[in-house]
CSV table of C-alpha atoms and ligand atoms in Angstrom, one decimal:
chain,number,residue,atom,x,y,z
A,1,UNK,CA,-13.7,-4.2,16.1
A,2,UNK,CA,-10.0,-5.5,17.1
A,3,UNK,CA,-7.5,-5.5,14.6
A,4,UNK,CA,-4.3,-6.2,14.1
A,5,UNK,CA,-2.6,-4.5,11.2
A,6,UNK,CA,0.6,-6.6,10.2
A,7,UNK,CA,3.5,-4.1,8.7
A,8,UNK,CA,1.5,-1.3,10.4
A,9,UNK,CA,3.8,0.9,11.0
A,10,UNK,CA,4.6,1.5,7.6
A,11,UNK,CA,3.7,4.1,4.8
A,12,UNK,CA,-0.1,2.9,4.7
A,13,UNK,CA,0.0,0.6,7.8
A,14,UNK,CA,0.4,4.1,10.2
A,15,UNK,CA,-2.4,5.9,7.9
A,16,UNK,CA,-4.6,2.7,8.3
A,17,UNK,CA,-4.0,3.0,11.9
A,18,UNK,CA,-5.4,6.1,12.5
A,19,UNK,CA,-8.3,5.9,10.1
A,20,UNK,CA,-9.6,3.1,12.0
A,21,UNK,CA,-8.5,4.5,15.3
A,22,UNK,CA,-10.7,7.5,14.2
A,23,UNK,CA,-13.2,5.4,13.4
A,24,UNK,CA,-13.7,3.9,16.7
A,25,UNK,CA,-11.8,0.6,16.1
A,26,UNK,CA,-8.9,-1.4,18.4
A,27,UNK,CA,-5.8,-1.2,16.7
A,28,UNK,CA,-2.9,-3.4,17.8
A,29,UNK,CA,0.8,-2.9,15.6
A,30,UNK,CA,3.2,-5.8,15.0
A,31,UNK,CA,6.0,-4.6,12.5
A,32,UNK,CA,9.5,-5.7,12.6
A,33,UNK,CA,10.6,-2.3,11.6
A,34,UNK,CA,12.5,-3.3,8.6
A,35,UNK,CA,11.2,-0.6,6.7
A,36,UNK,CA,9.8,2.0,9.1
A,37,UNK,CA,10.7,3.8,12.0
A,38,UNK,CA,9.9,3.5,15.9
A,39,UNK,CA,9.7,7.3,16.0
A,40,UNK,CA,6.1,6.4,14.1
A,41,UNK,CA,4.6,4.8,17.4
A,42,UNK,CA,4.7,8.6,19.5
A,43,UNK,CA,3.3,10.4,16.6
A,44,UNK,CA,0.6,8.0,15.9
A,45,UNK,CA,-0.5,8.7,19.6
A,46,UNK,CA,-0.1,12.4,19.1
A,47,UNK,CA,-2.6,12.1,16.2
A,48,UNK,CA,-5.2,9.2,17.9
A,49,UNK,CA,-4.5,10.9,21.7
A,50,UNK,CA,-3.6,7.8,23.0
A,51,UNK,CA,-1.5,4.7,23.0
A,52,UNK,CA,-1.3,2.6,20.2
A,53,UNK,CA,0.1,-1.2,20.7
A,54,UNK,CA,2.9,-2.2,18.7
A,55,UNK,CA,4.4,-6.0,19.1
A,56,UNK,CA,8.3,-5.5,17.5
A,57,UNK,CA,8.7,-9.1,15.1
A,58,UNK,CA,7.9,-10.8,12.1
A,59,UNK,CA,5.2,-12.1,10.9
A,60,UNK,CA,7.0,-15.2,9.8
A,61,UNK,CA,7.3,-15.7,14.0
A,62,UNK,CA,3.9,-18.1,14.0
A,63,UNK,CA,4.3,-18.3,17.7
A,64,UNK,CA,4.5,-14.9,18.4
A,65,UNK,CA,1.4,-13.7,16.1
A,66,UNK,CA,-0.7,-16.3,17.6
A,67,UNK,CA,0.1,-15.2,21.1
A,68,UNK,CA,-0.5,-11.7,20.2
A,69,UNK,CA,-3.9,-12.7,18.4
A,70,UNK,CA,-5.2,-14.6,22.0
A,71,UNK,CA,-3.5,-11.8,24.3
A,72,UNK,CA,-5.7,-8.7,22.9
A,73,UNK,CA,-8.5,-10.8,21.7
A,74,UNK,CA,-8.1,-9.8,17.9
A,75,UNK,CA,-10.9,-9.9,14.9
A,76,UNK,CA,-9.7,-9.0,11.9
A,77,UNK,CA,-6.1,-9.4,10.8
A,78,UNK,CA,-5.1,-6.3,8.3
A,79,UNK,CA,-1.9,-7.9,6.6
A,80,UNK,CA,0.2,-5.2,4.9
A,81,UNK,CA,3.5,-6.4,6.1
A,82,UNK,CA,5.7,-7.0,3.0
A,83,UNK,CA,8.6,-6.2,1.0
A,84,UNK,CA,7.6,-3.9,-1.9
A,85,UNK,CA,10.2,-2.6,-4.3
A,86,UNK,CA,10.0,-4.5,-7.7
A,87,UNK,CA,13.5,-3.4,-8.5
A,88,UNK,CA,15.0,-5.2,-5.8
A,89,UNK,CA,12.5,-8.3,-6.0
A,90,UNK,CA,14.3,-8.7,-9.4
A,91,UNK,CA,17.9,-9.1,-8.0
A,92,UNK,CA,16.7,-10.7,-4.8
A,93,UNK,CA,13.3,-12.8,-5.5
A,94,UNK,CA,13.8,-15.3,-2.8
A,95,UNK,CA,13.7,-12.5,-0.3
A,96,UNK,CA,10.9,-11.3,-1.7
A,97,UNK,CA,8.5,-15.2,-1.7
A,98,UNK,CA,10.6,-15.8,1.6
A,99,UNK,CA,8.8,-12.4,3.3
A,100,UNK,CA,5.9,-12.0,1.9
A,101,UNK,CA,4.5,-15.9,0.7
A,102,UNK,CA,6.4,-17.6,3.6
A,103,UNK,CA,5.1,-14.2,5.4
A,104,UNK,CA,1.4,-15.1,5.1
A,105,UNK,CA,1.6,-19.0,5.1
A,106,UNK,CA,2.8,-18.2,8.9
A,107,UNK,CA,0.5,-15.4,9.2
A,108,UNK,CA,-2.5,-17.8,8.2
A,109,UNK,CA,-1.6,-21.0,10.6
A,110,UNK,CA,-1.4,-18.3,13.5
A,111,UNK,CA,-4.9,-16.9,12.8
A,112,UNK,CA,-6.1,-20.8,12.0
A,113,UNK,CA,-4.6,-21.8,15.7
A,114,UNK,CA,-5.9,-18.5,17.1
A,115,UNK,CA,-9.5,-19.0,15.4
A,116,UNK,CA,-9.3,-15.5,13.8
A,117,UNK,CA,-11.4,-16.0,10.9
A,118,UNK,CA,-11.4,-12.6,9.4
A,119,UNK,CA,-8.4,-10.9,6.7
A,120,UNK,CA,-8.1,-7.7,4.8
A,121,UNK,CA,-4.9,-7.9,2.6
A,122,UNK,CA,-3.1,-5.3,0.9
A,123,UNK,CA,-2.5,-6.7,-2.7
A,124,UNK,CA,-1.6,-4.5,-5.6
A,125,UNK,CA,-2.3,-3.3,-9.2
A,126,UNK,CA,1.3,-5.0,-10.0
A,127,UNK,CA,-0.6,-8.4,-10.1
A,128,UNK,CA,-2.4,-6.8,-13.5
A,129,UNK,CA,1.0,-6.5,-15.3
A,130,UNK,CA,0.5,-4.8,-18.9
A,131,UNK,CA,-3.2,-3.6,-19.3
A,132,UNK,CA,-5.0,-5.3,-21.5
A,133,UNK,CA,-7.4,-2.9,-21.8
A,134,UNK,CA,-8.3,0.4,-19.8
A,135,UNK,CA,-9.5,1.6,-17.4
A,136,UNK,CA,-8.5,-1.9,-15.1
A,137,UNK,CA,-11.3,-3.5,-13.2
A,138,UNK,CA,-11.0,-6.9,-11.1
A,139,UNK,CA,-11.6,-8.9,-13.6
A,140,UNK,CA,-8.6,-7.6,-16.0
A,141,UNK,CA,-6.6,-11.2,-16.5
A,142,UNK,CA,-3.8,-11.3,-14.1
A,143,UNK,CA,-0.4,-11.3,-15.5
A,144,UNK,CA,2.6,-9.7,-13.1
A,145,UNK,CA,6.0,-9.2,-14.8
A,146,UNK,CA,8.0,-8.9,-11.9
A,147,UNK,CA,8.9,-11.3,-8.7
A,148,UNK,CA,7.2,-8.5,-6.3
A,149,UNK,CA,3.7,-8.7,-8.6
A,150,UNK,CA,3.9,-12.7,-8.5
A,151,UNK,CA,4.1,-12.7,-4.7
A,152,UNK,CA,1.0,-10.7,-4.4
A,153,UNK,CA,-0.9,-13.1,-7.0
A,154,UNK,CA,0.4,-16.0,-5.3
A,155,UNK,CA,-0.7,-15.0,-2.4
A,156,UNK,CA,-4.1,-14.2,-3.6
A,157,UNK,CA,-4.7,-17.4,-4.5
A,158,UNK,CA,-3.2,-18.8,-1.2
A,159,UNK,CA,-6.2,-16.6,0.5
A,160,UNK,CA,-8.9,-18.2,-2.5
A,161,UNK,CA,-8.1,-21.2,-1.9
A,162,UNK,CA,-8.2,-21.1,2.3
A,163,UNK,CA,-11.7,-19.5,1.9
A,164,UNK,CA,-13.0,-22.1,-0.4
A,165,UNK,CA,-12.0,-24.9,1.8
A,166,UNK,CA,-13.3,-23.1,5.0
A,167,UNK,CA,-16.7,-21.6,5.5
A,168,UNK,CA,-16.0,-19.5,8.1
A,169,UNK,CA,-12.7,-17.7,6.9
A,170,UNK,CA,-13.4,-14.3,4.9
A,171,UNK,CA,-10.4,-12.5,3.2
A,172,UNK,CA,-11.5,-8.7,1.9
A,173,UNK,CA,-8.1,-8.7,-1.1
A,174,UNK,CA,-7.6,-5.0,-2.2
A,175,UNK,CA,-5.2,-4.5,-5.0
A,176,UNK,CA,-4.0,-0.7,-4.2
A,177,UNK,CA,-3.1,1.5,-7.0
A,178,UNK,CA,-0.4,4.2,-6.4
A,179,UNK,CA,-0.7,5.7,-2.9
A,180,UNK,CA,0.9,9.3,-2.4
A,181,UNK,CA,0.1,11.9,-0.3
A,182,UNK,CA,0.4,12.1,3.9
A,183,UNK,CA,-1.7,12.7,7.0
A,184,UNK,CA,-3.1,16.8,7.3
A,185,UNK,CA,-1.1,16.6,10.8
A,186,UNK,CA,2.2,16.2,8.4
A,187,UNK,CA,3.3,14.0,11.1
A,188,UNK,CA,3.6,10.9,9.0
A,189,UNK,CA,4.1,10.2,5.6
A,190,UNK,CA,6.3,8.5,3.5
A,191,UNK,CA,9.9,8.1,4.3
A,192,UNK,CA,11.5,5.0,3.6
A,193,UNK,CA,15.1,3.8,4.7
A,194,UNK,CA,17.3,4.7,1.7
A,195,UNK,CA,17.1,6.0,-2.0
A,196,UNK,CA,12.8,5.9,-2.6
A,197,UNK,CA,11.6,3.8,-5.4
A,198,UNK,CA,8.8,5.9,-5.7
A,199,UNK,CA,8.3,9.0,-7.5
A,200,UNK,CA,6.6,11.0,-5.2
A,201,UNK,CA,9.2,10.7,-2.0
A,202,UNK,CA,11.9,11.0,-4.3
A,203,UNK,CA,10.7,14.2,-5.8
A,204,UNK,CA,10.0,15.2,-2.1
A,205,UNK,CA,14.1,14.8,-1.4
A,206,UNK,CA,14.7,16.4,-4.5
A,207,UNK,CA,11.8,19.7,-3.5
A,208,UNK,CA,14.1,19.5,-0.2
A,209,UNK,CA,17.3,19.3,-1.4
A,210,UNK,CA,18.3,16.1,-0.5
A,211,UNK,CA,18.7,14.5,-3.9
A,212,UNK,CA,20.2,16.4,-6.7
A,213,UNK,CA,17.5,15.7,-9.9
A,214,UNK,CA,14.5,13.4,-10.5
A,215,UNK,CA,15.1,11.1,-13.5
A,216,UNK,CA,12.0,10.6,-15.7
A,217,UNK,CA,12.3,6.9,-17.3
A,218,UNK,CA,10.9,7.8,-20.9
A,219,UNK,CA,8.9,10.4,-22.6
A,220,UNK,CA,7.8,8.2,-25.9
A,221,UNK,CA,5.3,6.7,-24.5
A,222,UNK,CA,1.7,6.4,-26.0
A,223,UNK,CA,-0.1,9.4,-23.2
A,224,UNK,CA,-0.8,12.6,-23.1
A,225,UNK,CA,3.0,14.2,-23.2
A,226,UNK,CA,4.5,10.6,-23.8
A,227,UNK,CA,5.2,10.2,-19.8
A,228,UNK,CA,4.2,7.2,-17.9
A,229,UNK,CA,0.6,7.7,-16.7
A,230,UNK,CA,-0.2,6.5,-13.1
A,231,UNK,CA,-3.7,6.7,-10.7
A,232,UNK,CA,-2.1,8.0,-8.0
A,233,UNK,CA,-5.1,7.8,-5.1
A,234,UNK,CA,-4.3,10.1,-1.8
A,235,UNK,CA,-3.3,8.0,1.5
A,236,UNK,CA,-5.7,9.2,3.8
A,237,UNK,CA,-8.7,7.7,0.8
A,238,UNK,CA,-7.0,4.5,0.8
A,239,UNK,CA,-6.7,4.5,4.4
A,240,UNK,CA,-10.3,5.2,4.5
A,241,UNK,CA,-10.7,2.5,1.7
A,242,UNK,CA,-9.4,-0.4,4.6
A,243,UNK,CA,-12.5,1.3,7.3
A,244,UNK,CA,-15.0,1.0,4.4
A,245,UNK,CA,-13.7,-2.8,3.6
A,246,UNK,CA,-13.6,-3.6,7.8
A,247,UNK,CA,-17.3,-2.4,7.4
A,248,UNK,CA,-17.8,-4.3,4.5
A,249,UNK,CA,-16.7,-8.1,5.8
A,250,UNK,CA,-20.1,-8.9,7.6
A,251,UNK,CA,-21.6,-8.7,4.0
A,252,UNK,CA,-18.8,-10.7,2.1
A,253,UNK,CA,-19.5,-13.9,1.4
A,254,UNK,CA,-15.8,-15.6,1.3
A,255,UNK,CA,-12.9,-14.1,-0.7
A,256,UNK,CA,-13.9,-10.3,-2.5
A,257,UNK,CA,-11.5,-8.4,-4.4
A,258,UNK,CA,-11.4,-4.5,-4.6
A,259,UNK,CA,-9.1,-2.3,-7.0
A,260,UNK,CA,-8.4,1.0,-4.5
A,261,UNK,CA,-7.5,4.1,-7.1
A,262,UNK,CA,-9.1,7.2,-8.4
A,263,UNK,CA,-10.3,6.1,-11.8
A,264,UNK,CA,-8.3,8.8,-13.0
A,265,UNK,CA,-4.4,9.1,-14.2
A,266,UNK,CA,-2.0,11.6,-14.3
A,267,UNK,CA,1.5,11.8,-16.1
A,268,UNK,CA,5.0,12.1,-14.8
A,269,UNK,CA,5.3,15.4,-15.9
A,270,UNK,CA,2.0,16.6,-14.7
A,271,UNK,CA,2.5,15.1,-11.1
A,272,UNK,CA,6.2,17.4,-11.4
A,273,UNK,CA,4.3,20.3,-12.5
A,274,UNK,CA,1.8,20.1,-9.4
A,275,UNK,CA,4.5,19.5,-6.7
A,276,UNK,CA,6.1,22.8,-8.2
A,277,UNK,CA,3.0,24.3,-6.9
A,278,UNK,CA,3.0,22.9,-3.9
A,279,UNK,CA,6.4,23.3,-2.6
A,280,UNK,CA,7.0,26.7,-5.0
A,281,UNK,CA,10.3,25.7,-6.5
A,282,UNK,CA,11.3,24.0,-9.7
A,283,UNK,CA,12.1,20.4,-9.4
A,284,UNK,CA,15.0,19.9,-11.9
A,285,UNK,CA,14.5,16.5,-13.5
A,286,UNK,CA,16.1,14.7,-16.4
A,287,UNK,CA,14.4,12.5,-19.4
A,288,UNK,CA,16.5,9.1,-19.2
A,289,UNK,CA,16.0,5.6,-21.1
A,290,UNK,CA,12.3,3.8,-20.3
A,291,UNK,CA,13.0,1.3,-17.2
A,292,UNK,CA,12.6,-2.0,-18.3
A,293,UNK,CA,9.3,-3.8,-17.3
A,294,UNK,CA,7.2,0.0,-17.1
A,295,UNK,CA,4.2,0.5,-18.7
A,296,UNK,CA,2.6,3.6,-20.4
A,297,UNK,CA,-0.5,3.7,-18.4
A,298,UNK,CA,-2.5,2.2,-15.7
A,299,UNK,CA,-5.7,3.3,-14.4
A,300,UNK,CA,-8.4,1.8,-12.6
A,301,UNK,CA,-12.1,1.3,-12.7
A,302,UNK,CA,-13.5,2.2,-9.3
A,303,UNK,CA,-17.0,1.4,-9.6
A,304,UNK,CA,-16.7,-1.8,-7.4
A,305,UNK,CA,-15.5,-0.4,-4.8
A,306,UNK,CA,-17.4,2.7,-4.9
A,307,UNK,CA,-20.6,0.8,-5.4
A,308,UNK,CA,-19.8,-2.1,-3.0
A,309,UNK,CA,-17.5,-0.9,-0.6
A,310,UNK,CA,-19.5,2.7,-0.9
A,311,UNK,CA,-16.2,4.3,-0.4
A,312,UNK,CA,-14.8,7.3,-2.8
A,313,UNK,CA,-11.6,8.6,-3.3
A,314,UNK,CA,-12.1,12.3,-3.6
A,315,UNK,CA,-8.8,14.4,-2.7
A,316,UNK,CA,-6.9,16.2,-5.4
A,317,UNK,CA,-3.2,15.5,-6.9
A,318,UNK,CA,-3.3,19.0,-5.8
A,319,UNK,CA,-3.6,17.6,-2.4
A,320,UNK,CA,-1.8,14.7,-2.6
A,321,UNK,CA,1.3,16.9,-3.5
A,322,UNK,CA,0.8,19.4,-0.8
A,323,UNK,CA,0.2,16.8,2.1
A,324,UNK,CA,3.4,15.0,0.5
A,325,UNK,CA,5.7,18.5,0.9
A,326,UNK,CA,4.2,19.5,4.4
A,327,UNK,CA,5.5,16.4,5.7
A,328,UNK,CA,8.5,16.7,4.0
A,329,UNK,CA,9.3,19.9,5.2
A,330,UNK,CA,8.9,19.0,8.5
A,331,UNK,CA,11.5,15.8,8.1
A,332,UNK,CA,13.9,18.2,7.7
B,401,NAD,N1,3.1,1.8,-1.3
B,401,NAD,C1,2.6,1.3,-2.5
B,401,NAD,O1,2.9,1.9,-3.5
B,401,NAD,C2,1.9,0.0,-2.5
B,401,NAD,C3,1.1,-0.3,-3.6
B,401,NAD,C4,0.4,-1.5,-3.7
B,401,NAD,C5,0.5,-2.4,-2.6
B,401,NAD,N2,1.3,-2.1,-1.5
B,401,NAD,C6,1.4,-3.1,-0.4
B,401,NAD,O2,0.9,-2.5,0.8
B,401,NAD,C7,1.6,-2.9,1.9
B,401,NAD,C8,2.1,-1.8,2.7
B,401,NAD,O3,2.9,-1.0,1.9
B,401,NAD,P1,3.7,0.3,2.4
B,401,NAD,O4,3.8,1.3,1.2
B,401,NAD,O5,3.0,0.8,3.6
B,401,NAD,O6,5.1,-0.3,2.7
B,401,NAD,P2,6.0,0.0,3.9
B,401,NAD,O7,7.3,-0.7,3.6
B,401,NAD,O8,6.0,1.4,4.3
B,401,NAD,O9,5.3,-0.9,5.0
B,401,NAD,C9,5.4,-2.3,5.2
B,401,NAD,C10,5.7,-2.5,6.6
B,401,NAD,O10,5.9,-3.9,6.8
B,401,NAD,C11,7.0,-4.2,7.7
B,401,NAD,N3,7.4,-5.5,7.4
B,401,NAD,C12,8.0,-6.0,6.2
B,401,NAD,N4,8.2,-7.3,6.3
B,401,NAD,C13,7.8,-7.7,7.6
B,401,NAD,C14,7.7,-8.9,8.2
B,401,NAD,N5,8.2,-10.1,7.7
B,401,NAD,N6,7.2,-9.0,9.5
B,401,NAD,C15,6.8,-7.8,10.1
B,401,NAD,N7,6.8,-6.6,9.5
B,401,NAD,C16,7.3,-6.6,8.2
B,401,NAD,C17,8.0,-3.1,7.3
B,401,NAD,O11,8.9,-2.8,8.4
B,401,NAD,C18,7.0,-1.9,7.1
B,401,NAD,O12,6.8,-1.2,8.3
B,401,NAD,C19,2.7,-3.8,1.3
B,401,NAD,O13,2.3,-5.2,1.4
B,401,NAD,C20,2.8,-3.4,-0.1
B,401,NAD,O14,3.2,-4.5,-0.9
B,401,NAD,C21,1.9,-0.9,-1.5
């Protein structure tokens, strides 16, 4: 198929790319490289062996999407572009419903005028807020305590209610739990602009050097050693995940939701403990106050997806944390 993957030069965007490139599927980039970089587009073709189309702009430019939809003659829209950092969706929320609601009201009236029918969206666990009960699956209530979570639920229900006013539009929604890890070729990975909001990079720029200690927000919590417990899935599975949902949207009958995660969840402290392994140094960190909004643990339920979708995620934290230094190592 012919797909256009919004944001996809991103974290998950570049994986994506080459899963489906891999795969045997078109792939066509449009990113307006406000959170990635260019240098993305020559390793991409290092790992697919060839070219890989990227249209520089926004997806809020309805002109530009639809000509880019007509020009290569595209399916399936993949729509990760977004901003993502609930931290700065609190101090800035109207950036955050400008980009990514505004984002995909544009992005929809493009594919409408373009008569692309077809939309896998990247969605998130956020939309869940505090866990009612565990593990998650996708019929937990829906409850987001942050500006970032409501866009993703808004936009959710943008999709529902565009499929249930048009028989022919399908919308695969997967709500993606925490994605680590890079590519074996260590040639991408994840390495945004600025201070990371994530654990993972940061501990990366702390392995490296870069960043002097990782700060661990609270150790009371109800788990295991009272860190926050997280199902942290490897990118390369969740990359996978978006092949196995393309394969999936002949069979969906309108709007389907999948939670992409392990099943299983690990602690602050015992994701530190395995990147110490994998990068064979200490990582100093520091026990600070719980961040407000954060919640003891999230995990999901996979069986949908594995069942459905008949997609697993199988690699390691071991892996995830290895993949995550290799590429490090070679940023620097
Ligand atoms: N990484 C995670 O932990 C996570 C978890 C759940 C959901 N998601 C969602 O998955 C998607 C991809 O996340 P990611 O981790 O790859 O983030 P990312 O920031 O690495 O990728 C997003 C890409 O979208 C681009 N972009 C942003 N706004 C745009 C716009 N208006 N027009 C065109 N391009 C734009 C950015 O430049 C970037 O390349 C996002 O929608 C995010 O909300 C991510």
């Amino acid at each position: 198929m012919t797909v256009l993957l919004t944001g996809g030069t991103g974290y998950i965007g570049s994986h994506t790319a080459t899963a489906l490139s891999e795969a045997g599927h078109e792939v066509i980039l449009l990113d307006n490289f406000c959170n990635s970089h260019r240098a993305i587009l020559e390793r991409l073709e290092k790992i697919v062996g060839k070219s890989v189309p990227c249209i520089e702009g926004d997806v809020r430019d309805t002109a530009l999407v639809k000509r880019t939809l007509q020009e290569y003659g595209v399916e399936v829209v993949i729509h990760l572009a977004g901003l993502k950092a609930v931290g700065e969706s609190v101090k800035t929320p109207l950036n955050y419903y400008e980009n990514n609601v505004h984002g995909t009201l544009s992005l929809l009236r493009a594919m409408d005028e373009a008569d692309v029918n077809n939309m896998i969206f990247s969605s998130s666990a956020t939309v869940y807020g505090d866990p009612q009960y565990l593990p998650i699956d996708e019929d937990h209530p829906l409850a987001p305590t942050n500006p970032y979570g409501r866009t993703k639920l808004y936009i959710e229900q943008i999709l529902e209610d565009h499929v249930r006013a048009n028989d022919n539009i399908k919308v695969v929604n997967l709500r993606y739990f925490n994605p680590v890890g890079s590519h074996s070729s260590a040639l991408l990975g994840e390495d945004p602009r600025g201070i990371p909001n994530n654990l993972m990079p940061f501990m990366a720029r702390v392995a490296s050097g870069e960043l002097k200690e990782l700060s661990v927000f609270g150790d009371d919590y109800p788990t295991m050693d009272g860190t926050g417990v997280r199902d942290y899935i490897h990118v390369v599975d969740l990359a996978e995940g978006h092949v196995a949902a393309l394969e999936f949207l002949p069979r969906s009958t309108g709007f389907e939701t999948f939670n992409l995660g392990t099943g299983s969840g690990f602690s602050v402290l015992q994701v530190i403990q395995s990147y110490e392994v994998a990068c064979g140094k200490k990582i100093p960190y520091q026990i600070v106050k719980r961040r407000p909004g954060d919640i003891a643990s999230c995990y999901t339920d996979p069986n949908k997806a594995n069942a459905v979708l008949k997609w697993k995620a199988n690699r390691s934290l071991s892996e995830m944390c290895l993949s995550s230094w290799d590429f490090q190592r070679r940023l620097n």
